[in-house]
Coordinates of C-alpha atoms in Angstrom, one line a residue:
Chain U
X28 CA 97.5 169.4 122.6
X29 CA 94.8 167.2 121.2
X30 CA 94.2 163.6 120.3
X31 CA 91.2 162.5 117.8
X32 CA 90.9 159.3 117.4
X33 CA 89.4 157.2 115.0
X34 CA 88.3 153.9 115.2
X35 CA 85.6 151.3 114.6
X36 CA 83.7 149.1 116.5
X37 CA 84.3 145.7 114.3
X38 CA 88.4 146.6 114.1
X39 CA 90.2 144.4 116.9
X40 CA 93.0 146.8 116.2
X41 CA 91.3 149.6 117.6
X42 CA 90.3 147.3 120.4
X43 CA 93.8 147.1 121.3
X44 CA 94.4 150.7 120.6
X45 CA 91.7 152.4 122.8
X46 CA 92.9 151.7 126.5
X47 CA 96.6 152.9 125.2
X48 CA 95.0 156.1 123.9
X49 CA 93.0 156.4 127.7
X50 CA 95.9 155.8 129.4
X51 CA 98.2 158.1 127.1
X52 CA 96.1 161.0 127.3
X53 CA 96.0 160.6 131.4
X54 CA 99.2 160.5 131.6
X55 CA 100.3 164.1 129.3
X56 CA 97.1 165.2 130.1
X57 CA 95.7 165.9 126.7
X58 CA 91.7 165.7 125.5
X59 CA 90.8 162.7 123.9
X60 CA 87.9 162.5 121.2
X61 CA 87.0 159.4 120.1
X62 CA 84.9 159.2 117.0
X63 CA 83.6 156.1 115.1
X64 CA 84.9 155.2 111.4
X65 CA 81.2 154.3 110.6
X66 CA 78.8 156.7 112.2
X67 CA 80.6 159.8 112.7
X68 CA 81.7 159.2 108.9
X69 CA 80.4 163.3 108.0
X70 CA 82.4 164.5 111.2
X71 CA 85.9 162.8 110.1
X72 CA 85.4 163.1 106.6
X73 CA 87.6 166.4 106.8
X74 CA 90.6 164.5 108.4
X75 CA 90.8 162.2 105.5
X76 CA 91.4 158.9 107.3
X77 CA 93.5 156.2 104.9
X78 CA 92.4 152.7 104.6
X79 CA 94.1 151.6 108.0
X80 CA 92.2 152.1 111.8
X81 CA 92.9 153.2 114.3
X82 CA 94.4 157.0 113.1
X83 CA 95.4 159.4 116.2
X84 CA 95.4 162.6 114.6
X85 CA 97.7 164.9 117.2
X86 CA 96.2 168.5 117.3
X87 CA 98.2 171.7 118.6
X88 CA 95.8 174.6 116.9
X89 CA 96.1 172.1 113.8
X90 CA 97.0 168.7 113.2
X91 CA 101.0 168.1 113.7
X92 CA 101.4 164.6 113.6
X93 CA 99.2 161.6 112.9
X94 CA 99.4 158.2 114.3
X95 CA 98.2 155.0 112.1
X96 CA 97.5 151.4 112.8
X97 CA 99.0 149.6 115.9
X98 CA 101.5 151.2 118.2
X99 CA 103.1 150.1 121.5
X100 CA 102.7 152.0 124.6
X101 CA 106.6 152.6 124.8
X102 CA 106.2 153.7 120.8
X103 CA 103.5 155.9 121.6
X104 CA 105.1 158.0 124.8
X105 CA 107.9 158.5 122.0
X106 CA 106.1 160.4 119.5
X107 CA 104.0 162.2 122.6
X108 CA 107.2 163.5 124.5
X109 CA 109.1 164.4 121.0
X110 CA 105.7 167.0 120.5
X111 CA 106.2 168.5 123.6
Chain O
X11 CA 121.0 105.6 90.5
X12 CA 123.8 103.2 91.6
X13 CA 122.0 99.9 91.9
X14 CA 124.0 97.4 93.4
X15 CA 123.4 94.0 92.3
X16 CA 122.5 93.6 88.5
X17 CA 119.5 91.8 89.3
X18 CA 116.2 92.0 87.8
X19 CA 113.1 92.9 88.7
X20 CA 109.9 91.1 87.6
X21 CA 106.3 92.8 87.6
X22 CA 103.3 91.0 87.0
X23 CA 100.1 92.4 86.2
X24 CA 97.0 91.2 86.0
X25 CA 94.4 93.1 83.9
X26 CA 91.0 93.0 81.8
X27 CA 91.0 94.2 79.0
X28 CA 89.1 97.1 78.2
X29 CA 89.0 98.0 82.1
X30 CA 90.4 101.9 82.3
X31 CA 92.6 101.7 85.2
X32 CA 94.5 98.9 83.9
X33 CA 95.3 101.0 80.5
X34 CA 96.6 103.7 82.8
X35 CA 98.7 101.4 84.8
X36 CA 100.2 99.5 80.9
X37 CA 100.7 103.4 80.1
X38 CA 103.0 103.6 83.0
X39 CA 104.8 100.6 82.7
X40 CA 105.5 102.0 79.7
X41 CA 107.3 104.8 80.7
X42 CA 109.3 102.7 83.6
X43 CA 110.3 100.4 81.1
X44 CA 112.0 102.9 79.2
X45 CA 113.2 104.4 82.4
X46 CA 114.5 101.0 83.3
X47 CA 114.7 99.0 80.0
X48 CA 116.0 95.5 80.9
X49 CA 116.3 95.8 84.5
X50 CA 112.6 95.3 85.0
X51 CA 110.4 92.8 83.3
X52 CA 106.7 93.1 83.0
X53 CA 104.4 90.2 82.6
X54 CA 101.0 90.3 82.0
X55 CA 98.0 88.3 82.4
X56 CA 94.6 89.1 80.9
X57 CA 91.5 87.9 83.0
X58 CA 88.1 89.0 82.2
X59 CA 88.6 86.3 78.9
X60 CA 91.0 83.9 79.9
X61 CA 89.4 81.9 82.5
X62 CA 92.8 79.7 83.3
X63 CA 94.3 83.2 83.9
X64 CA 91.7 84.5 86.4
X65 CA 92.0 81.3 88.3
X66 CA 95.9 82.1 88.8
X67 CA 95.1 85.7 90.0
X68 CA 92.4 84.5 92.5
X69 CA 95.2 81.7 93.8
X70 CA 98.0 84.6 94.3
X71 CA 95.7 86.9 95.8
X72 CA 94.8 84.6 98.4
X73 CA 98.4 83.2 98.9
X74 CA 99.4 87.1 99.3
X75 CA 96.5 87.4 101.2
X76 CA 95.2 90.7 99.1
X77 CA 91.3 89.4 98.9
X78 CA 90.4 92.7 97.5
X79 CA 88.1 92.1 94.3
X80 CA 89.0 93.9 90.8
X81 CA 91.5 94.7 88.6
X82 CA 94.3 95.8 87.9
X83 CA 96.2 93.6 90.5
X84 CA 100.0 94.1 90.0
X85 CA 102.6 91.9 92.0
X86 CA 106.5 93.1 92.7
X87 CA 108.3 90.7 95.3
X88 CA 105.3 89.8 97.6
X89 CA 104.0 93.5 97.2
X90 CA 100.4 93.1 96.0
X91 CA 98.6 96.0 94.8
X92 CA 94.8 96.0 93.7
X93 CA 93.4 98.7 91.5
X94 CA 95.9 102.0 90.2
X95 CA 95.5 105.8 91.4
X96 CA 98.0 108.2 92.6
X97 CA 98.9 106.4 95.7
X98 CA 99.6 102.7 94.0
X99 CA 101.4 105.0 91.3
X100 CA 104.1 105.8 93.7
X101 CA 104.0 102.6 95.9
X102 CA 104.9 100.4 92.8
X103 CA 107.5 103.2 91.6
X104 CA 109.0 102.9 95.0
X105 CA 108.9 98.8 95.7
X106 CA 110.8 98.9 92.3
X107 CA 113.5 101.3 93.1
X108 CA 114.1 99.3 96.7
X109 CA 114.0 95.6 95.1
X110 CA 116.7 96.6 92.6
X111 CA 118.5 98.2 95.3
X112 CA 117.7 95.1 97.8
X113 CA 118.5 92.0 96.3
X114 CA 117.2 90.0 99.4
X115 CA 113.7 91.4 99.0
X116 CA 113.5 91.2 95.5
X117 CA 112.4 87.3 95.2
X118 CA 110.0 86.3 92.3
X119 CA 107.4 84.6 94.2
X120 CA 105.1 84.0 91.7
X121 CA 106.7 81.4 90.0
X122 CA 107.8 80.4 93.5
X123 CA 103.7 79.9 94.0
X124 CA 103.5 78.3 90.2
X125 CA 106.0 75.8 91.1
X126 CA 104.2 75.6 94.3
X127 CA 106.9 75.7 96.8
X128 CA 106.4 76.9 100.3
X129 CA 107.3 80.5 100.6
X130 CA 107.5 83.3 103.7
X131 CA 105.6 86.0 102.1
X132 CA 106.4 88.5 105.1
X133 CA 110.1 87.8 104.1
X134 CA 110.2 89.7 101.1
X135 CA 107.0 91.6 102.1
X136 CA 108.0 95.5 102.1
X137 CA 107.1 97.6 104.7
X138 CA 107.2 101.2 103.3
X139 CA 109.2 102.9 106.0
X140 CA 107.4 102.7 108.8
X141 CA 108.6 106.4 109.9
X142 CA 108.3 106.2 113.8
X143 CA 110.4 108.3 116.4
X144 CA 110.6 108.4 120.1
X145 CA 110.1 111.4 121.7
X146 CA 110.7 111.7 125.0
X147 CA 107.9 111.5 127.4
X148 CA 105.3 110.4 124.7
X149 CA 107.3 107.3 123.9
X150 CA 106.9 105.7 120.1
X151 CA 105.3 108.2 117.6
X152 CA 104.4 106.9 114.3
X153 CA 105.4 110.1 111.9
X154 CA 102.0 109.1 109.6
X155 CA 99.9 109.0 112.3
X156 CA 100.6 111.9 113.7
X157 CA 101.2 114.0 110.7
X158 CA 97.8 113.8 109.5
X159 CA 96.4 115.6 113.0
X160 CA 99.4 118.3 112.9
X161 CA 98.9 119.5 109.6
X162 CA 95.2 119.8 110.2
X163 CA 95.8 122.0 113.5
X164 CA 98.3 124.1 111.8
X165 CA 96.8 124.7 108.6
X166 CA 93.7 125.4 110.7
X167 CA 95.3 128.1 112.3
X168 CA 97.4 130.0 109.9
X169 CA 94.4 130.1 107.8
X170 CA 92.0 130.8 110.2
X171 CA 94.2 133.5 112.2
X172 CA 93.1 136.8 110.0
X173 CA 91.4 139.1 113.2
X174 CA 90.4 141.6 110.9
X175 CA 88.1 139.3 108.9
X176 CA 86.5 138.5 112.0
X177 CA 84.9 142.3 111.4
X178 CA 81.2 140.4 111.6
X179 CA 81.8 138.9 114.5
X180 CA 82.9 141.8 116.3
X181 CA 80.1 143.9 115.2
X182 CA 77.5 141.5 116.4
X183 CA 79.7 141.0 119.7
X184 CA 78.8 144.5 120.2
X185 CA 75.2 144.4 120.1
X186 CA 74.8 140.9 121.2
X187 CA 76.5 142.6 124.7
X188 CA 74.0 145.7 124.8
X189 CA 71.1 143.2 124.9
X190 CA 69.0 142.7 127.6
X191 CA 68.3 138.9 127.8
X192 CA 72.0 137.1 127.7
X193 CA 70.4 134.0 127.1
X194 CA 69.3 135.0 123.6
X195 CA 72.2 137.1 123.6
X196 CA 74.2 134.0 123.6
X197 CA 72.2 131.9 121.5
X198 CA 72.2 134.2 118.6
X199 CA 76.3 134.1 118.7
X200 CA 76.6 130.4 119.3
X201 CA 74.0 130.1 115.9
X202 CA 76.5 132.6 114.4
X203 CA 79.3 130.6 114.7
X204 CA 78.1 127.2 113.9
X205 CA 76.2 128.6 110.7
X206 CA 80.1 130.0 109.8
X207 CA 81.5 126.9 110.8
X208 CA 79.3 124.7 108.6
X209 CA 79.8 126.4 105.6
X210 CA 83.3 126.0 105.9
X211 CA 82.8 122.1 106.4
X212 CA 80.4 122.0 103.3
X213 CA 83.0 123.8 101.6
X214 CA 86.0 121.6 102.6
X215 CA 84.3 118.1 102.0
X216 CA 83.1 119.5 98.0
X217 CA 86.6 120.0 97.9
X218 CA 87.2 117.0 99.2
X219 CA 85.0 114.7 97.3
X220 CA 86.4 116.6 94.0
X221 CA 90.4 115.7 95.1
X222 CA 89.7 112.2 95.8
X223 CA 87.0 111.9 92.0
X224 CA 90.0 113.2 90.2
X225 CA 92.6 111.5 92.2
X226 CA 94.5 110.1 89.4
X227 CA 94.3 113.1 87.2
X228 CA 97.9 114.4 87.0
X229 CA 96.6 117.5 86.0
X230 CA 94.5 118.4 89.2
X231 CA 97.7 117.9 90.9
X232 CA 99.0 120.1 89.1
X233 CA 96.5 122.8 89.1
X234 CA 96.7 122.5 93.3
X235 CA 100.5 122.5 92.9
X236 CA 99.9 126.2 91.2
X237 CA 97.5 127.6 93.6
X238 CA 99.8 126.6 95.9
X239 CA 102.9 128.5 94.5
X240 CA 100.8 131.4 93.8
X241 CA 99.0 131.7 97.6
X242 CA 102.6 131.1 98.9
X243 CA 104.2 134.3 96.7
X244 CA 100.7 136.4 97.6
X245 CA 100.9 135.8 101.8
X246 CA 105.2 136.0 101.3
X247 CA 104.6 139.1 99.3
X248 CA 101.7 140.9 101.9
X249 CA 104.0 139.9 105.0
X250 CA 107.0 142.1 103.6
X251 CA 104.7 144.9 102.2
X252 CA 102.3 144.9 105.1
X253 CA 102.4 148.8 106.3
X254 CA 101.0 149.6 109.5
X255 CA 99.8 146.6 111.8
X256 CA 95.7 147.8 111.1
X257 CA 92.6 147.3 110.5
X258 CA 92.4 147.5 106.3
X259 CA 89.2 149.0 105.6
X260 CA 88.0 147.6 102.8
X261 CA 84.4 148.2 100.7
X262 CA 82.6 150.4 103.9
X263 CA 79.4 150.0 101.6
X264 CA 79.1 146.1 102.1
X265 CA 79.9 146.3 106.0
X266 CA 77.2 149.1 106.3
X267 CA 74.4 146.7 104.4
X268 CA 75.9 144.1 106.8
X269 CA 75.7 146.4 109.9
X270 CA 72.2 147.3 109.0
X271 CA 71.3 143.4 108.6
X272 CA 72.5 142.2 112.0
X273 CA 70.7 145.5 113.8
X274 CA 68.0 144.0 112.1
X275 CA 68.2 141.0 112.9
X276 CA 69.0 141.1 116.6
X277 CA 66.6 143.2 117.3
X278 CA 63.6 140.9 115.6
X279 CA 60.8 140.6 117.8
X280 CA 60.3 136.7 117.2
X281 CA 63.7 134.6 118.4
X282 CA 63.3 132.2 115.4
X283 CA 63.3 135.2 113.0
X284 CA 66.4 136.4 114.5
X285 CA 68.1 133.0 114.5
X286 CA 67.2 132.5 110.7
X287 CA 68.5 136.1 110.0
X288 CA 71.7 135.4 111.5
X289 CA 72.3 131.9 109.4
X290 CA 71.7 133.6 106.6
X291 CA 74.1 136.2 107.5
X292 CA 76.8 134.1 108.2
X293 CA 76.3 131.6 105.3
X294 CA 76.4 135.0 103.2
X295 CA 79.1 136.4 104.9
X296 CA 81.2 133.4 104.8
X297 CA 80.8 132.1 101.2
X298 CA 82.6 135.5 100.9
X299 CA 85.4 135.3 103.1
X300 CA 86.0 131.8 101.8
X301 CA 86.3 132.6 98.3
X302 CA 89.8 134.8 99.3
X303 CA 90.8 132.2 101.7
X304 CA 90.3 129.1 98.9
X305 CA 94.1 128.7 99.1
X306 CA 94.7 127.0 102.3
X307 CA 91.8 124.1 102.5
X308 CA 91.9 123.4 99.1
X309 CA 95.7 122.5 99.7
X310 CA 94.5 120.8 102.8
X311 CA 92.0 118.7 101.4
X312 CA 94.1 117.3 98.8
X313 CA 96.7 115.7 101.2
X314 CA 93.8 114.6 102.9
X315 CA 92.7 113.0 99.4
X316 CA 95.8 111.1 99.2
X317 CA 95.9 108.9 102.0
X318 CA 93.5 106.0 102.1
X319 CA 90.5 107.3 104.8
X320 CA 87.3 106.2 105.7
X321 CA 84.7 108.9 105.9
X322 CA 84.7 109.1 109.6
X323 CA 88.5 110.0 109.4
X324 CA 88.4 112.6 106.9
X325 CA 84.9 113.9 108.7
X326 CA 87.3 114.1 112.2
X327 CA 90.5 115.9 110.2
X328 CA 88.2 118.6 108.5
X329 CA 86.3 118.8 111.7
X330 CA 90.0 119.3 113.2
X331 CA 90.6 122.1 110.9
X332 CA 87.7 124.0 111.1
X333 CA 87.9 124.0 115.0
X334 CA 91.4 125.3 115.6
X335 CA 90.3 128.0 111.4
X336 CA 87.5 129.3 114.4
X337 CA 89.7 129.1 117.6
X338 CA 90.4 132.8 117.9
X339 CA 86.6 133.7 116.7
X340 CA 85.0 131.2 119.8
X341 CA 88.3 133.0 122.3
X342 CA 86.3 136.1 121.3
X343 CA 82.8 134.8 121.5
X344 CA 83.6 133.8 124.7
X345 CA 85.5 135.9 126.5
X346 CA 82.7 138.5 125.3
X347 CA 80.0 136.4 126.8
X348 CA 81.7 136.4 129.9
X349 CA 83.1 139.8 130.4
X350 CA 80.5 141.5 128.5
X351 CA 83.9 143.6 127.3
X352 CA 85.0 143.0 123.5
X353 CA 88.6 142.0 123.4
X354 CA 90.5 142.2 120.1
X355 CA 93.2 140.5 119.2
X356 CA 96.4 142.5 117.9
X357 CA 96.7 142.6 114.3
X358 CA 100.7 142.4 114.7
X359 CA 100.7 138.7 114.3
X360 CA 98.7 138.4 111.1
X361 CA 101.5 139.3 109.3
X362 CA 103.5 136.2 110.3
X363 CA 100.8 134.1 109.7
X364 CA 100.7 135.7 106.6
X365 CA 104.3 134.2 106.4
X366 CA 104.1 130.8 107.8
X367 CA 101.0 130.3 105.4
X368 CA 103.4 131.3 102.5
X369 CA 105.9 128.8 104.0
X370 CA 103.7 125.8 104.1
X371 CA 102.0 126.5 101.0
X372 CA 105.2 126.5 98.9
X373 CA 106.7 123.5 101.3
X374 CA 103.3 121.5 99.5
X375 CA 103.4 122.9 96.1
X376 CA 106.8 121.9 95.5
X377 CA 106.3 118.5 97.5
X378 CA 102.9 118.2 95.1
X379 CA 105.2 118.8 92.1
X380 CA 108.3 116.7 93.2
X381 CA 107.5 114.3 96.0
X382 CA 103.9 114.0 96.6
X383 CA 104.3 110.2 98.1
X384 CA 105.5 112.4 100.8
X385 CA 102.3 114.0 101.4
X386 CA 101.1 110.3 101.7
X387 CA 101.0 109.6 105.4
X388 CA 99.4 106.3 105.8
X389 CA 98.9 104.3 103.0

């Protein structure tokens, strides 16, 4: 299992977001991409990102479940161990 | 209106005719007298052509100790009033209602002066509730004194706390902390935010100067009463439809131009170039963000309109607001500067102040519509 994330330097937001996503991916040891709203705009254009940052699309072969805006930690180990 | 004793209330009011202010005032009496009919009698003495007339007003004025030059000059009781606006509106509509309630207070001393007996003016002289409460610790608070501060700090914050709009800041955070030399580093975010935060205080004292120009025009007060009720369903609306706690991103074109400015600009060879980029950035950048924030200081400055100032004090209350509107923007500045990490803050709370705003701008249209002596703190 994957996680893409996508975020933007200016979003405080995906401040917040980013050490969760470090730490979550440690911990169910899953590759983490991070990819910028702004510059990697060509490269993400295919995920079709909505007007909220940060997105966590989950990947398994293809994209199973997609994370939006601002989660907690406890929120996010929810949706992780329910993919499993 | 139970009024207890059936005595009468007598008004005098001295005016010159032709003078503006004074027709306002007659206008109104008008209306209380109908609202009152013979419960309250209004006398009037002309000045600017009656010289025996003038003379009177200039001998009550200095028994009631009200030296102020001009007309209108209205007496009620031993209340003197000079000159008519939105404040003396509601004063005199007030020192009516409690001298027909308070039969003690309500003593004619004008014709006490005319038939020049001694008279206690502080007797009769109203004080309009003085609103003080202890609180423990801080002893004896005057509610008008302290009101004016409070509502500057927290309509400072709920309409400064919007992290997302502080996108600009961030972005120059980030490049500002790549750069080699911190000092300039530092000086190029410090010019940042005071360029933002003097547009803002431009801003808020047109707004300012235009509330107190128009102070007696009803329908100004109006007009802010509806801005008000429409901010306060907008933010009450967006805190119940807010989806996910984000980042909204909105236009990408205009951030990219902006991006590409402040790379620009930072990266100018000459400093002053680079500090002149970035005022002109902000200033640019601001006037924008302003123009969907207008709700909040435009509400502000009109309370701020209605109690008597002097230009230091309204200087201090807008400089108030505009330091606790940038409080999370100079957190960020600095804990950048000092960490060399960007920190943001979680988007979780905006909705509430999203709320709160709501809240306090319906709490003053409503108080602008029905009770806006109430938004007078220290007359």
């Amino acid at each position: 299992m994957e996680l893409i994330v996508i975020s933007s330097v200016w979003c405080p937001s995906c401040l917040i977001m980013h050490p969760r996503y470090v730490e979550l991916s440690q911990k169910y040891h899953l590759t983490l991409t991070n990819y910028d709203y702004d510059t990697d705009a060509s490269i993400i254009s295919k995920y079709h990102v909505g007007d909220i940052l940060p997105v966590c699309i989950i990947v398994k072969d293809e994209e199973i479940e997609r994370i939006i805006g601002e989660k907690s930690m406890k929120e996010l180990n929810k949706i992780i161990e329910s993919l499993m | 209106m139970n009024v207890k004793a059936e005595n009468k209330v007598k008004v005098y009011l001295f005016y010159g005719d032709g003078c503006p202010h004074c027709a306002d005032e007659k206008e109104f009496f008008k209306d209380l007298k109908e609202q009152y009919d013979d419960r309250v009698e209004f006398i009037y003495y002309e000045v600017w052509k009656n010289e025996e007339n003038d003379k009177l007003m200039n001998l009550l004025k200095q028994k009631l100790d009200n030296n102020e030059k001009g007309v209108p000059f209205t007496i009620i009781g031993s209340n003197s009033f000079i000159g008519y606006n939105t404040n003396v509106h509601y004063q005199i509509e007030e020192t009516i209602k409690a001298l027909l309630e308070d039969d003690e207070k309500n003593i004619d001393v004008v014709s006490e002066i005319l038939a020049n007996k001694e008279i206690d003016i502080d007797q009769s002289k109203l004080k309009f509730e003085d609103g003080t409460f202890k609180i423990p610790l801080l002893g004896k608070i005057d509610a008008r004194k302290v009101s004016l501060p409070l509502i500057s700090i927290v309509i400072g914050l709920v309409d400064g706390f919007n992290p997302c709009a502080m996108w600009v800041l961030l972005f120059l955070l980030s490049i500002l902390i790549g750069m080699q030399n911190k000092k300039r580093a530092f000086c190029l975010g410090i010019t940042f935010l005071v360029a933002s935060a003097s547009v803002y205080l431009l801003f808020m004292f047109a707004w300012l100067g235009i509330a107190i120009s128009m102070k007696d025009v009803a329908i100004l007060r109006t007009l802010v009463a509806m801005v008000a009720l429409i901010g306060a369903f907008i933010n009450i609306k967006a805190f119940f439809t807010k989806s996910a706690d984000g980042c909204t991103v909105t236009d990408a074109k205009k951030k990219q131009k902006v991006f590409e400015k402040i790379k620009k600009f930072t990266s100018e060879k000459s400093f002053i170039l680079a500090i002149i980029g970035i005022i002109t950035l902000a200033v640019s950048v601001n006037l924008i963000e302003l123009a969907c924030s207008a709700g909040l200081p435009l509400l502000f400055t009109q309370i701020l309109s209605f109690n008597k100032l002097s230009g230091i004090e309204y200087a201090l209350y807008i400089g108030l607001y505009i330091l606790f509107f940038m409080l999370d923007d100079i957190i960020i500045f600095s804990i950048a500067m000092i960490t060399m990490k960007l920190t943001g803050i979680s988007n979780k709370y905006t909705k509430y102040s999203h709320l709160i705003g709501g809240i306090i701008m319906l709490l003053i249209g409503l108080l602008l519509i029905f009770k806006p002596s109430i938004l007078m703190f220290n007359l």
